[in-house]
Amino acid sequence: GSLLSAEQLRKAYGPTFALDGAEFSIHPGEVVAVMGPSGSGKSTLLHCLAGIVPPDSGTITYNGRELSAMNDAQRSALRRSDFGFVFQFGQLVPELTCVENVALPLRLNGTPRKEAERTALTWMERLEVDDLGKKRPGEVSGGQGQRVAVARSLVTGPRVLFADEPTGALDSLNGERVMELLTDAARTTNAAVVLVTHEARVAAYSDREIVVRDGKSRDMERAI
Ligand code: ADP
Ligand code: ADP
């Protein structure tokens, strides 16, 4: 069965329906691209699936459990243990070095510093940024910073990686490199990837595409 699924999601902001009957499902290890024009509801769908934003109605099921049946503390514990996040920009802590940034989720889980930084470095090697360990985010390029952010999102071994326009601030060459390394790393650990993008070139790294339009989603494989 699916690892994470949603049925009939509705979410309104005042008179605006950000989601209007959206559906979603993803299997372990699958990379699903959520596509659609700006304002169609992609980010809202991602935030609902990740338990960050509660939908007005509809159901979201993760690993057999309904998110709406959990309280806030349970949902945030689930995010820390099972989910990873990558955004477009502004996600690294500028005061910390790159290796400290990658190690941060492990440190917050109580892992001792040496062990956390050792694990962080193995992820940085996979993302080909292990030589940047001692630099601060302000001293690395945009593409390098995103690869550091991807390493940080995977360091705790999440079952689902949520990536919202992870290459949106990069040129196409750096964007493709980030996508190659991100999808390789996710496949190595069988993590599912929910990839929000409006670029076909980025969606090409997915196994399946879901198109969102006016808050309604359509599974492109089933539509064909
Ligand atoms: P996308 O990610 O496809 O650009 P969003 O999910 O960000 O779309 O937004 C869908 C619609 O909902 C847009 O009209 C947007 O302005 C609106 N919206 C999203 N989040 C909020 C919010 N927190 N408050 C008010 N309106 C919002
Ligand atoms: P994206 O580029 O991923 O679509 P946005 O820049 O649209 O993201 O939105 C960034 C954040 O602002 C999100 O948390 C979204 O829910 C919120 N947001 C989007 N549209 C509005 C809006 N009209 N009013 C208030 N918040 C919004």
CSV table of C-alpha atoms and ligand atoms in Angstrom, one decimal:
chain,number,residue,atom,x,y,z
A,1,GLY,CA,0.0,0.0,0.0
A,2,SER,CA,1.0,3.6,0.0
A,3,LEU,CA,3.2,5.2,2.6
A,4,LEU,CA,1.4,8.6,2.5
A,5,SER,CA,-1.9,9.4,1.0
A,6,ALA,CA,-4.6,12.1,0.9
A,7,GLU,CA,-8.2,12.1,-0.1
A,8,GLN,CA,-10.5,15.0,-0.9
A,9,LEU,CA,-8.4,17.7,0.7
A,10,ARG,CA,-10.0,21.1,1.0
A,11,LYS,CA,-8.3,24.2,2.5
A,12,ALA,CA,-9.6,27.7,2.2
A,13,TYR,CA,-7.9,31.0,3.0
A,14,GLY,CA,-10.8,33.4,3.3
A,15,PRO,CA,-12.6,33.2,-0.1
A,16,THR,CA,-9.6,31.4,-1.8
A,17,PHE,CA,-9.7,27.7,-2.1
A,18,ALA,CA,-6.0,26.7,-2.0
A,19,LEU,CA,-7.1,23.1,-2.1
A,20,ASP,CA,-10.4,21.9,-3.5
A,21,GLY,CA,-10.6,18.2,-3.5
A,22,ALA,CA,-6.9,17.3,-3.9
A,23,GLU,CA,-5.8,13.6,-3.9
A,24,PHE,CA,-2.3,12.2,-3.4
A,25,SER,CA,-0.5,9.0,-2.8
A,26,ILE,CA,3.2,7.9,-2.7
A,27,HIS,CA,4.9,4.6,-2.1
A,28,PRO,CA,8.1,4.0,-0.1
A,29,GLY,CA,11.1,5.0,-2.3
A,30,GLU,CA,9.0,6.7,-4.9
A,31,VAL,CA,9.7,10.2,-6.2
A,32,VAL,CA,6.5,12.0,-7.0
A,33,ALA,CA,6.6,15.5,-8.7
A,34,VAL,CA,3.8,17.9,-7.8
A,35,MET,CA,3.5,20.2,-10.7
A,36,GLY,CA,1.2,23.1,-11.6
A,37,PRO,CA,1.2,26.9,-12.1
A,38,SER,CA,2.0,29.4,-9.4
A,39,GLY,CA,-0.9,29.7,-6.9
A,40,SER,CA,-2.4,26.4,-7.9
A,41,GLY,CA,-2.0,24.9,-4.4
A,42,LYS,CA,1.2,22.9,-4.6
A,43,SER,CA,2.8,24.4,-1.4
A,44,THR,CA,-0.4,24.1,0.5
A,45,LEU,CA,-0.7,20.4,-0.5
A,46,LEU,CA,2.9,19.8,0.7
A,47,HIS,CA,2.3,21.6,4.0
A,48,CYS,CA,-0.9,19.6,4.6
A,49,LEU,CA,0.8,16.2,3.7
A,50,ALA,CA,3.7,17.1,6.1
A,51,GLY,CA,1.2,17.9,8.9
A,52,ILE,CA,2.3,21.5,9.1
A,53,VAL,CA,-1.1,23.0,7.9
A,54,PRO,CA,-4.4,21.3,8.9
A,55,PRO,CA,-6.8,20.8,6.0
A,56,ASP,CA,-10.4,22.0,6.5
A,57,SER,CA,-11.6,18.6,5.4
A,58,GLY,CA,-10.4,15.4,3.9
A,59,THR,CA,-8.0,12.7,5.2
A,60,ILE,CA,-4.3,12.3,5.2
A,61,THR,CA,-2.9,8.9,6.2
A,62,TYR,CA,0.8,8.2,6.9
A,63,ASN,CA,1.9,4.7,7.6
A,64,GLY,CA,-1.6,3.6,8.5
A,65,ARG,CA,-2.3,6.6,10.9
A,66,GLU,CA,-4.5,9.5,10.2
A,67,LEU,CA,-2.7,12.8,10.8
A,68,SER,CA,-5.9,14.5,12.1
A,69,ALA,CA,-6.1,11.9,14.8
A,70,MET,CA,-2.8,13.0,16.2
A,71,ASN,CA,-2.2,16.0,18.4
A,72,ASP,CA,0.3,18.8,17.6
A,73,ALA,CA,3.0,17.2,19.7
A,74,GLN,CA,2.6,13.8,18.0
A,75,ARG,CA,2.6,15.5,14.6
A,76,SER,CA,5.8,17.4,15.3
A,77,ALA,CA,7.4,14.3,16.8
A,78,LEU,CA,6.5,12.5,13.5
A,79,ARG,CA,8.0,15.3,11.5
A,80,ARG,CA,11.3,15.0,13.4
A,81,SER,CA,11.5,11.2,13.2
A,82,ASP,CA,10.1,10.4,9.8
A,83,PHE,CA,10.2,13.5,7.6
A,84,GLY,CA,12.9,15.6,6.0
A,85,PHE,CA,12.5,19.0,4.4
A,86,VAL,CA,14.3,21.0,1.7
A,87,PHE,CA,13.1,24.5,0.6
A,88,GLN,CA,14.0,27.0,-2.1
A,89,PHE,CA,16.3,29.0,0.1
A,90,GLY,CA,17.0,30.5,3.6
A,91,GLN,CA,17.2,27.2,5.4
A,92,LEU,CA,20.8,27.0,6.6
A,93,VAL,CA,21.8,28.6,10.0
A,94,PRO,CA,24.3,31.3,8.9
A,95,GLU,CA,26.2,31.3,12.2
A,96,LEU,CA,27.0,27.5,12.0
A,97,THR,CA,29.5,25.8,9.8
A,98,CYS,CA,28.2,23.6,7.0
A,99,VAL,CA,29.0,20.4,8.9
A,100,GLU,CA,27.3,21.8,12.1
A,101,ASN,CA,24.2,22.6,9.9
A,102,VAL,CA,24.0,19.1,8.6
A,103,ALA,CA,24.6,17.6,12.1
A,104,LEU,CA,22.0,19.9,13.7
A,105,PRO,CA,18.9,17.6,13.4
A,106,LEU,CA,21.0,14.8,15.0
A,107,ARG,CA,22.2,17.2,17.8
A,108,LEU,CA,18.5,18.2,18.5
A,109,ASN,CA,17.7,14.4,18.8
A,110,GLY,CA,20.4,14.2,21.5
A,111,THR,CA,23.2,12.6,19.4
A,112,PRO,CA,26.7,13.5,20.8
A,113,ARG,CA,28.6,16.0,18.7
A,114,LYS,CA,31.4,13.8,17.4
A,115,GLU,CA,29.0,11.1,16.3
A,116,ALA,CA,26.6,13.6,14.8
A,117,GLU,CA,29.4,15.3,12.8
A,118,ARG,CA,30.7,11.9,11.6
A,119,THR,CA,27.3,10.9,10.3
A,120,ALA,CA,26.9,14.4,8.8
A,121,LEU,CA,30.2,14.0,6.9
A,122,THR,CA,29.1,10.7,5.3
A,123,TRP,CA,26.0,12.5,4.0
A,124,MET,CA,28.1,15.5,2.8
A,125,GLU,CA,30.3,13.0,0.9
A,126,ARG,CA,27.2,11.6,-0.8
A,127,LEU,CA,26.2,15.1,-1.8
A,128,GLU,CA,29.8,15.9,-2.8
A,129,VAL,CA,30.2,18.8,-0.3
A,130,ASP,CA,32.3,17.2,2.3
A,131,ASP,CA,35.2,19.6,1.5
A,132,LEU,CA,33.0,22.5,2.7
A,133,GLY,CA,32.6,21.3,6.3
A,134,LYS,CA,34.3,24.2,8.0
A,135,LYS,CA,32.8,26.9,5.8
A,136,ARG,CA,29.7,28.9,6.8
A,137,PRO,CA,26.7,29.0,4.4
A,138,GLY,CA,27.6,32.6,3.4
A,139,GLU,CA,30.9,31.4,2.0
A,140,VAL,CA,29.5,28.7,-0.4
A,141,SER,CA,27.7,28.9,-3.7
A,142,GLY,CA,23.9,28.5,-4.1
A,143,GLY,CA,24.3,25.0,-5.5
A,144,GLN,CA,26.7,24.0,-2.8
A,145,GLY,CA,24.3,25.4,-0.1
A,146,GLN,CA,21.4,23.4,-1.5
A,147,ARG,CA,23.5,20.2,-1.5
A,148,VAL,CA,24.3,21.0,2.2
A,149,ALA,CA,20.6,21.5,2.8
A,150,VAL,CA,19.8,18.1,1.1
A,151,ALA,CA,22.4,16.4,3.3
A,152,ARG,CA,20.8,17.9,6.4
A,153,SER,CA,17.3,16.8,5.3
A,154,LEU,CA,18.5,13.2,5.0
A,155,VAL,CA,20.8,12.9,8.0
A,156,THR,CA,18.2,11.5,10.3
A,157,GLY,CA,17.1,8.8,7.7
A,158,PRO,CA,13.6,10.2,6.9
A,159,ARG,CA,11.0,7.9,5.2
A,160,VAL,CA,9.6,11.0,3.3
A,161,LEU,CA,11.6,13.9,2.0
A,162,PHE,CA,9.5,17.0,1.2
A,163,ALA,CA,11.2,19.2,-1.3
A,164,ASP,CA,9.5,22.5,-2.2
A,165,GLU,CA,11.2,24.1,-5.3
A,166,PRO,CA,14.6,22.8,-4.1
A,167,THR,CA,16.3,24.1,-7.3
A,168,GLY,CA,14.1,27.3,-7.7
A,169,ALA,CA,17.0,29.6,-6.9
A,170,LEU,CA,19.6,27.8,-9.0
A,171,ASP,CA,20.7,27.9,-12.6
A,172,SER,CA,19.7,24.9,-14.7
A,173,LEU,CA,23.2,23.1,-14.5
A,174,ASN,CA,23.4,23.4,-10.7
A,175,GLY,CA,19.7,22.5,-10.4
A,176,GLU,CA,20.2,19.3,-12.4
A,177,ARG,CA,23.2,18.4,-10.3
A,178,VAL,CA,21.2,18.9,-7.1
A,179,MET,CA,18.3,16.8,-8.4
A,180,GLU,CA,20.7,14.0,-9.5
A,181,LEU,CA,22.3,13.8,-6.1
A,182,LEU,CA,19.0,14.3,-4.2
A,183,THR,CA,17.2,11.5,-6.0
A,184,ASP,CA,20.3,9.2,-5.8
A,185,ALA,CA,20.6,9.8,-2.1
A,186,ALA,CA,16.9,9.2,-1.5
A,187,ARG,CA,16.9,6.0,-3.6
A,188,THR,CA,19.9,4.7,-1.5
A,189,THR,CA,17.8,5.0,1.6
A,190,ASN,CA,14.4,4.1,0.1
A,191,ALA,CA,13.0,7.5,1.2
A,192,ALA,CA,9.9,8.7,-0.7
A,193,VAL,CA,10.3,12.2,-2.2
A,194,VAL,CA,7.4,14.7,-2.6
A,195,LEU,CA,8.9,17.2,-5.0
A,196,VAL,CA,7.1,20.4,-5.6
A,197,THR,CA,8.2,22.1,-8.8
A,198,HIS,CA,6.8,24.1,-11.7
A,199,GLU,CA,9.8,23.1,-14.0
A,200,ALA,CA,9.4,20.1,-16.3
A,201,ARG,CA,13.2,19.7,-16.3
A,202,VAL,CA,13.1,19.1,-12.5
A,203,ALA,CA,10.0,16.9,-12.6
A,204,ALA,CA,11.9,14.7,-15.1
A,205,TYR,CA,13.8,13.2,-12.1
A,206,SER,CA,10.5,11.8,-10.7
A,207,ASP,CA,8.9,8.4,-11.2
A,208,ARG,CA,5.4,10.0,-11.4
A,209,GLU,CA,3.8,13.4,-11.8
A,210,ILE,CA,0.7,14.8,-10.2
A,211,VAL,CA,-0.6,18.1,-11.6
A,212,VAL,CA,-2.4,20.6,-9.4
A,213,ARG,CA,-4.7,23.1,-10.9
A,214,ASP,CA,-7.0,25.4,-8.9
A,215,GLY,CA,-6.5,23.2,-5.9
A,216,LYS,CA,-7.5,20.0,-7.7
A,217,SER,CA,-4.9,17.3,-8.4
A,218,ARG,CA,-4.7,14.8,-11.2
A,219,ASP,CA,-2.4,11.8,-11.4
A,220,MET,CA,-0.8,11.9,-14.8
A,221,GLU,CA,-0.3,8.2,-15.2
A,222,ARG,CA,-3.9,7.4,-14.5
A,223,ALA,CA,-5.0,10.2,-16.8
A,224,ILE,CA,-3.0,8.8,-19.8
B,1,ADP,P1,1.6,27.2,-5.2
B,1,ADP,O1,2.5,26.6,-4.2
B,1,ADP,O2,1.1,26.3,-6.3
B,1,ADP,O3,2.2,28.5,-5.7
B,1,ADP,P2,0.1,27.9,-2.8
B,1,ADP,O4,-0.3,26.6,-2.2
B,1,ADP,O5,1.2,28.6,-2.2
B,1,ADP,O6,0.3,27.6,-4.4
B,1,ADP,O7,-1.2,28.8,-2.8
B,1,ADP,C1,-2.5,28.5,-3.3
B,1,ADP,C2,-3.4,29.6,-3.1
B,1,ADP,O8,-3.7,29.8,-1.7
B,1,ADP,C3,-2.9,31.0,-3.6
B,1,ADP,O9,-4.0,31.7,-4.0
B,1,ADP,C4,-2.3,31.6,-2.3
B,1,ADP,O10,-2.2,33.0,-2.4
B,1,ADP,C5,-3.2,31.1,-1.3
B,1,ADP,N1,-2.5,30.9,0.1
B,1,ADP,C6,-1.6,30.0,0.3
B,1,ADP,N2,-1.2,30.1,1.6
B,1,ADP,C7,-1.9,31.1,2.1
B,1,ADP,C8,-1.9,31.7,3.4
B,1,ADP,N3,-1.2,31.3,4.4
B,1,ADP,N4,-2.8,32.7,3.6
B,1,ADP,C9,-3.6,33.2,2.6
B,1,ADP,N5,-3.6,32.6,1.4
B,1,ADP,C10,-2.8,31.6,1.1
B,2,ADP,P1,5.9,29.0,-3.0
B,2,ADP,O1,7.0,29.8,-3.7
B,2,ADP,O2,6.5,27.6,-2.6
B,2,ADP,O3,4.6,28.8,-3.8
B,2,ADP,P2,5.0,31.1,-1.5
B,2,ADP,O4,6.0,32.1,-1.6
B,2,ADP,O5,3.7,31.2,-2.3
B,2,ADP,O6,5.6,29.7,-1.7
B,2,ADP,O7,4.5,31.0,0.0
B,2,ADP,C1,5.4,31.0,1.1
B,2,ADP,C2,4.6,30.9,2.4
B,2,ADP,O8,3.6,32.0,2.4
B,2,ADP,C3,3.9,29.6,2.5
B,2,ADP,O9,3.9,29.2,3.8
B,2,ADP,C4,2.4,30.0,2.1
B,2,ADP,O10,1.5,29.2,2.7
B,2,ADP,C5,2.3,31.4,2.5
B,2,ADP,N1,1.4,32.2,1.6
B,2,ADP,C6,1.3,32.1,0.3
B,2,ADP,N2,0.4,32.9,-0.2
B,2,ADP,C7,0.0,33.7,0.8
B,2,ADP,C8,-0.9,34.7,1.0
B,2,ADP,N3,-1.7,35.2,0.0
B,2,ADP,N4,-1.1,35.3,2.2
B,2,ADP,C9,-0.4,34.8,3.3
B,2,ADP,N5,0.5,33.8,3.2
B,2,ADP,C10,0.7,33.2,2.0
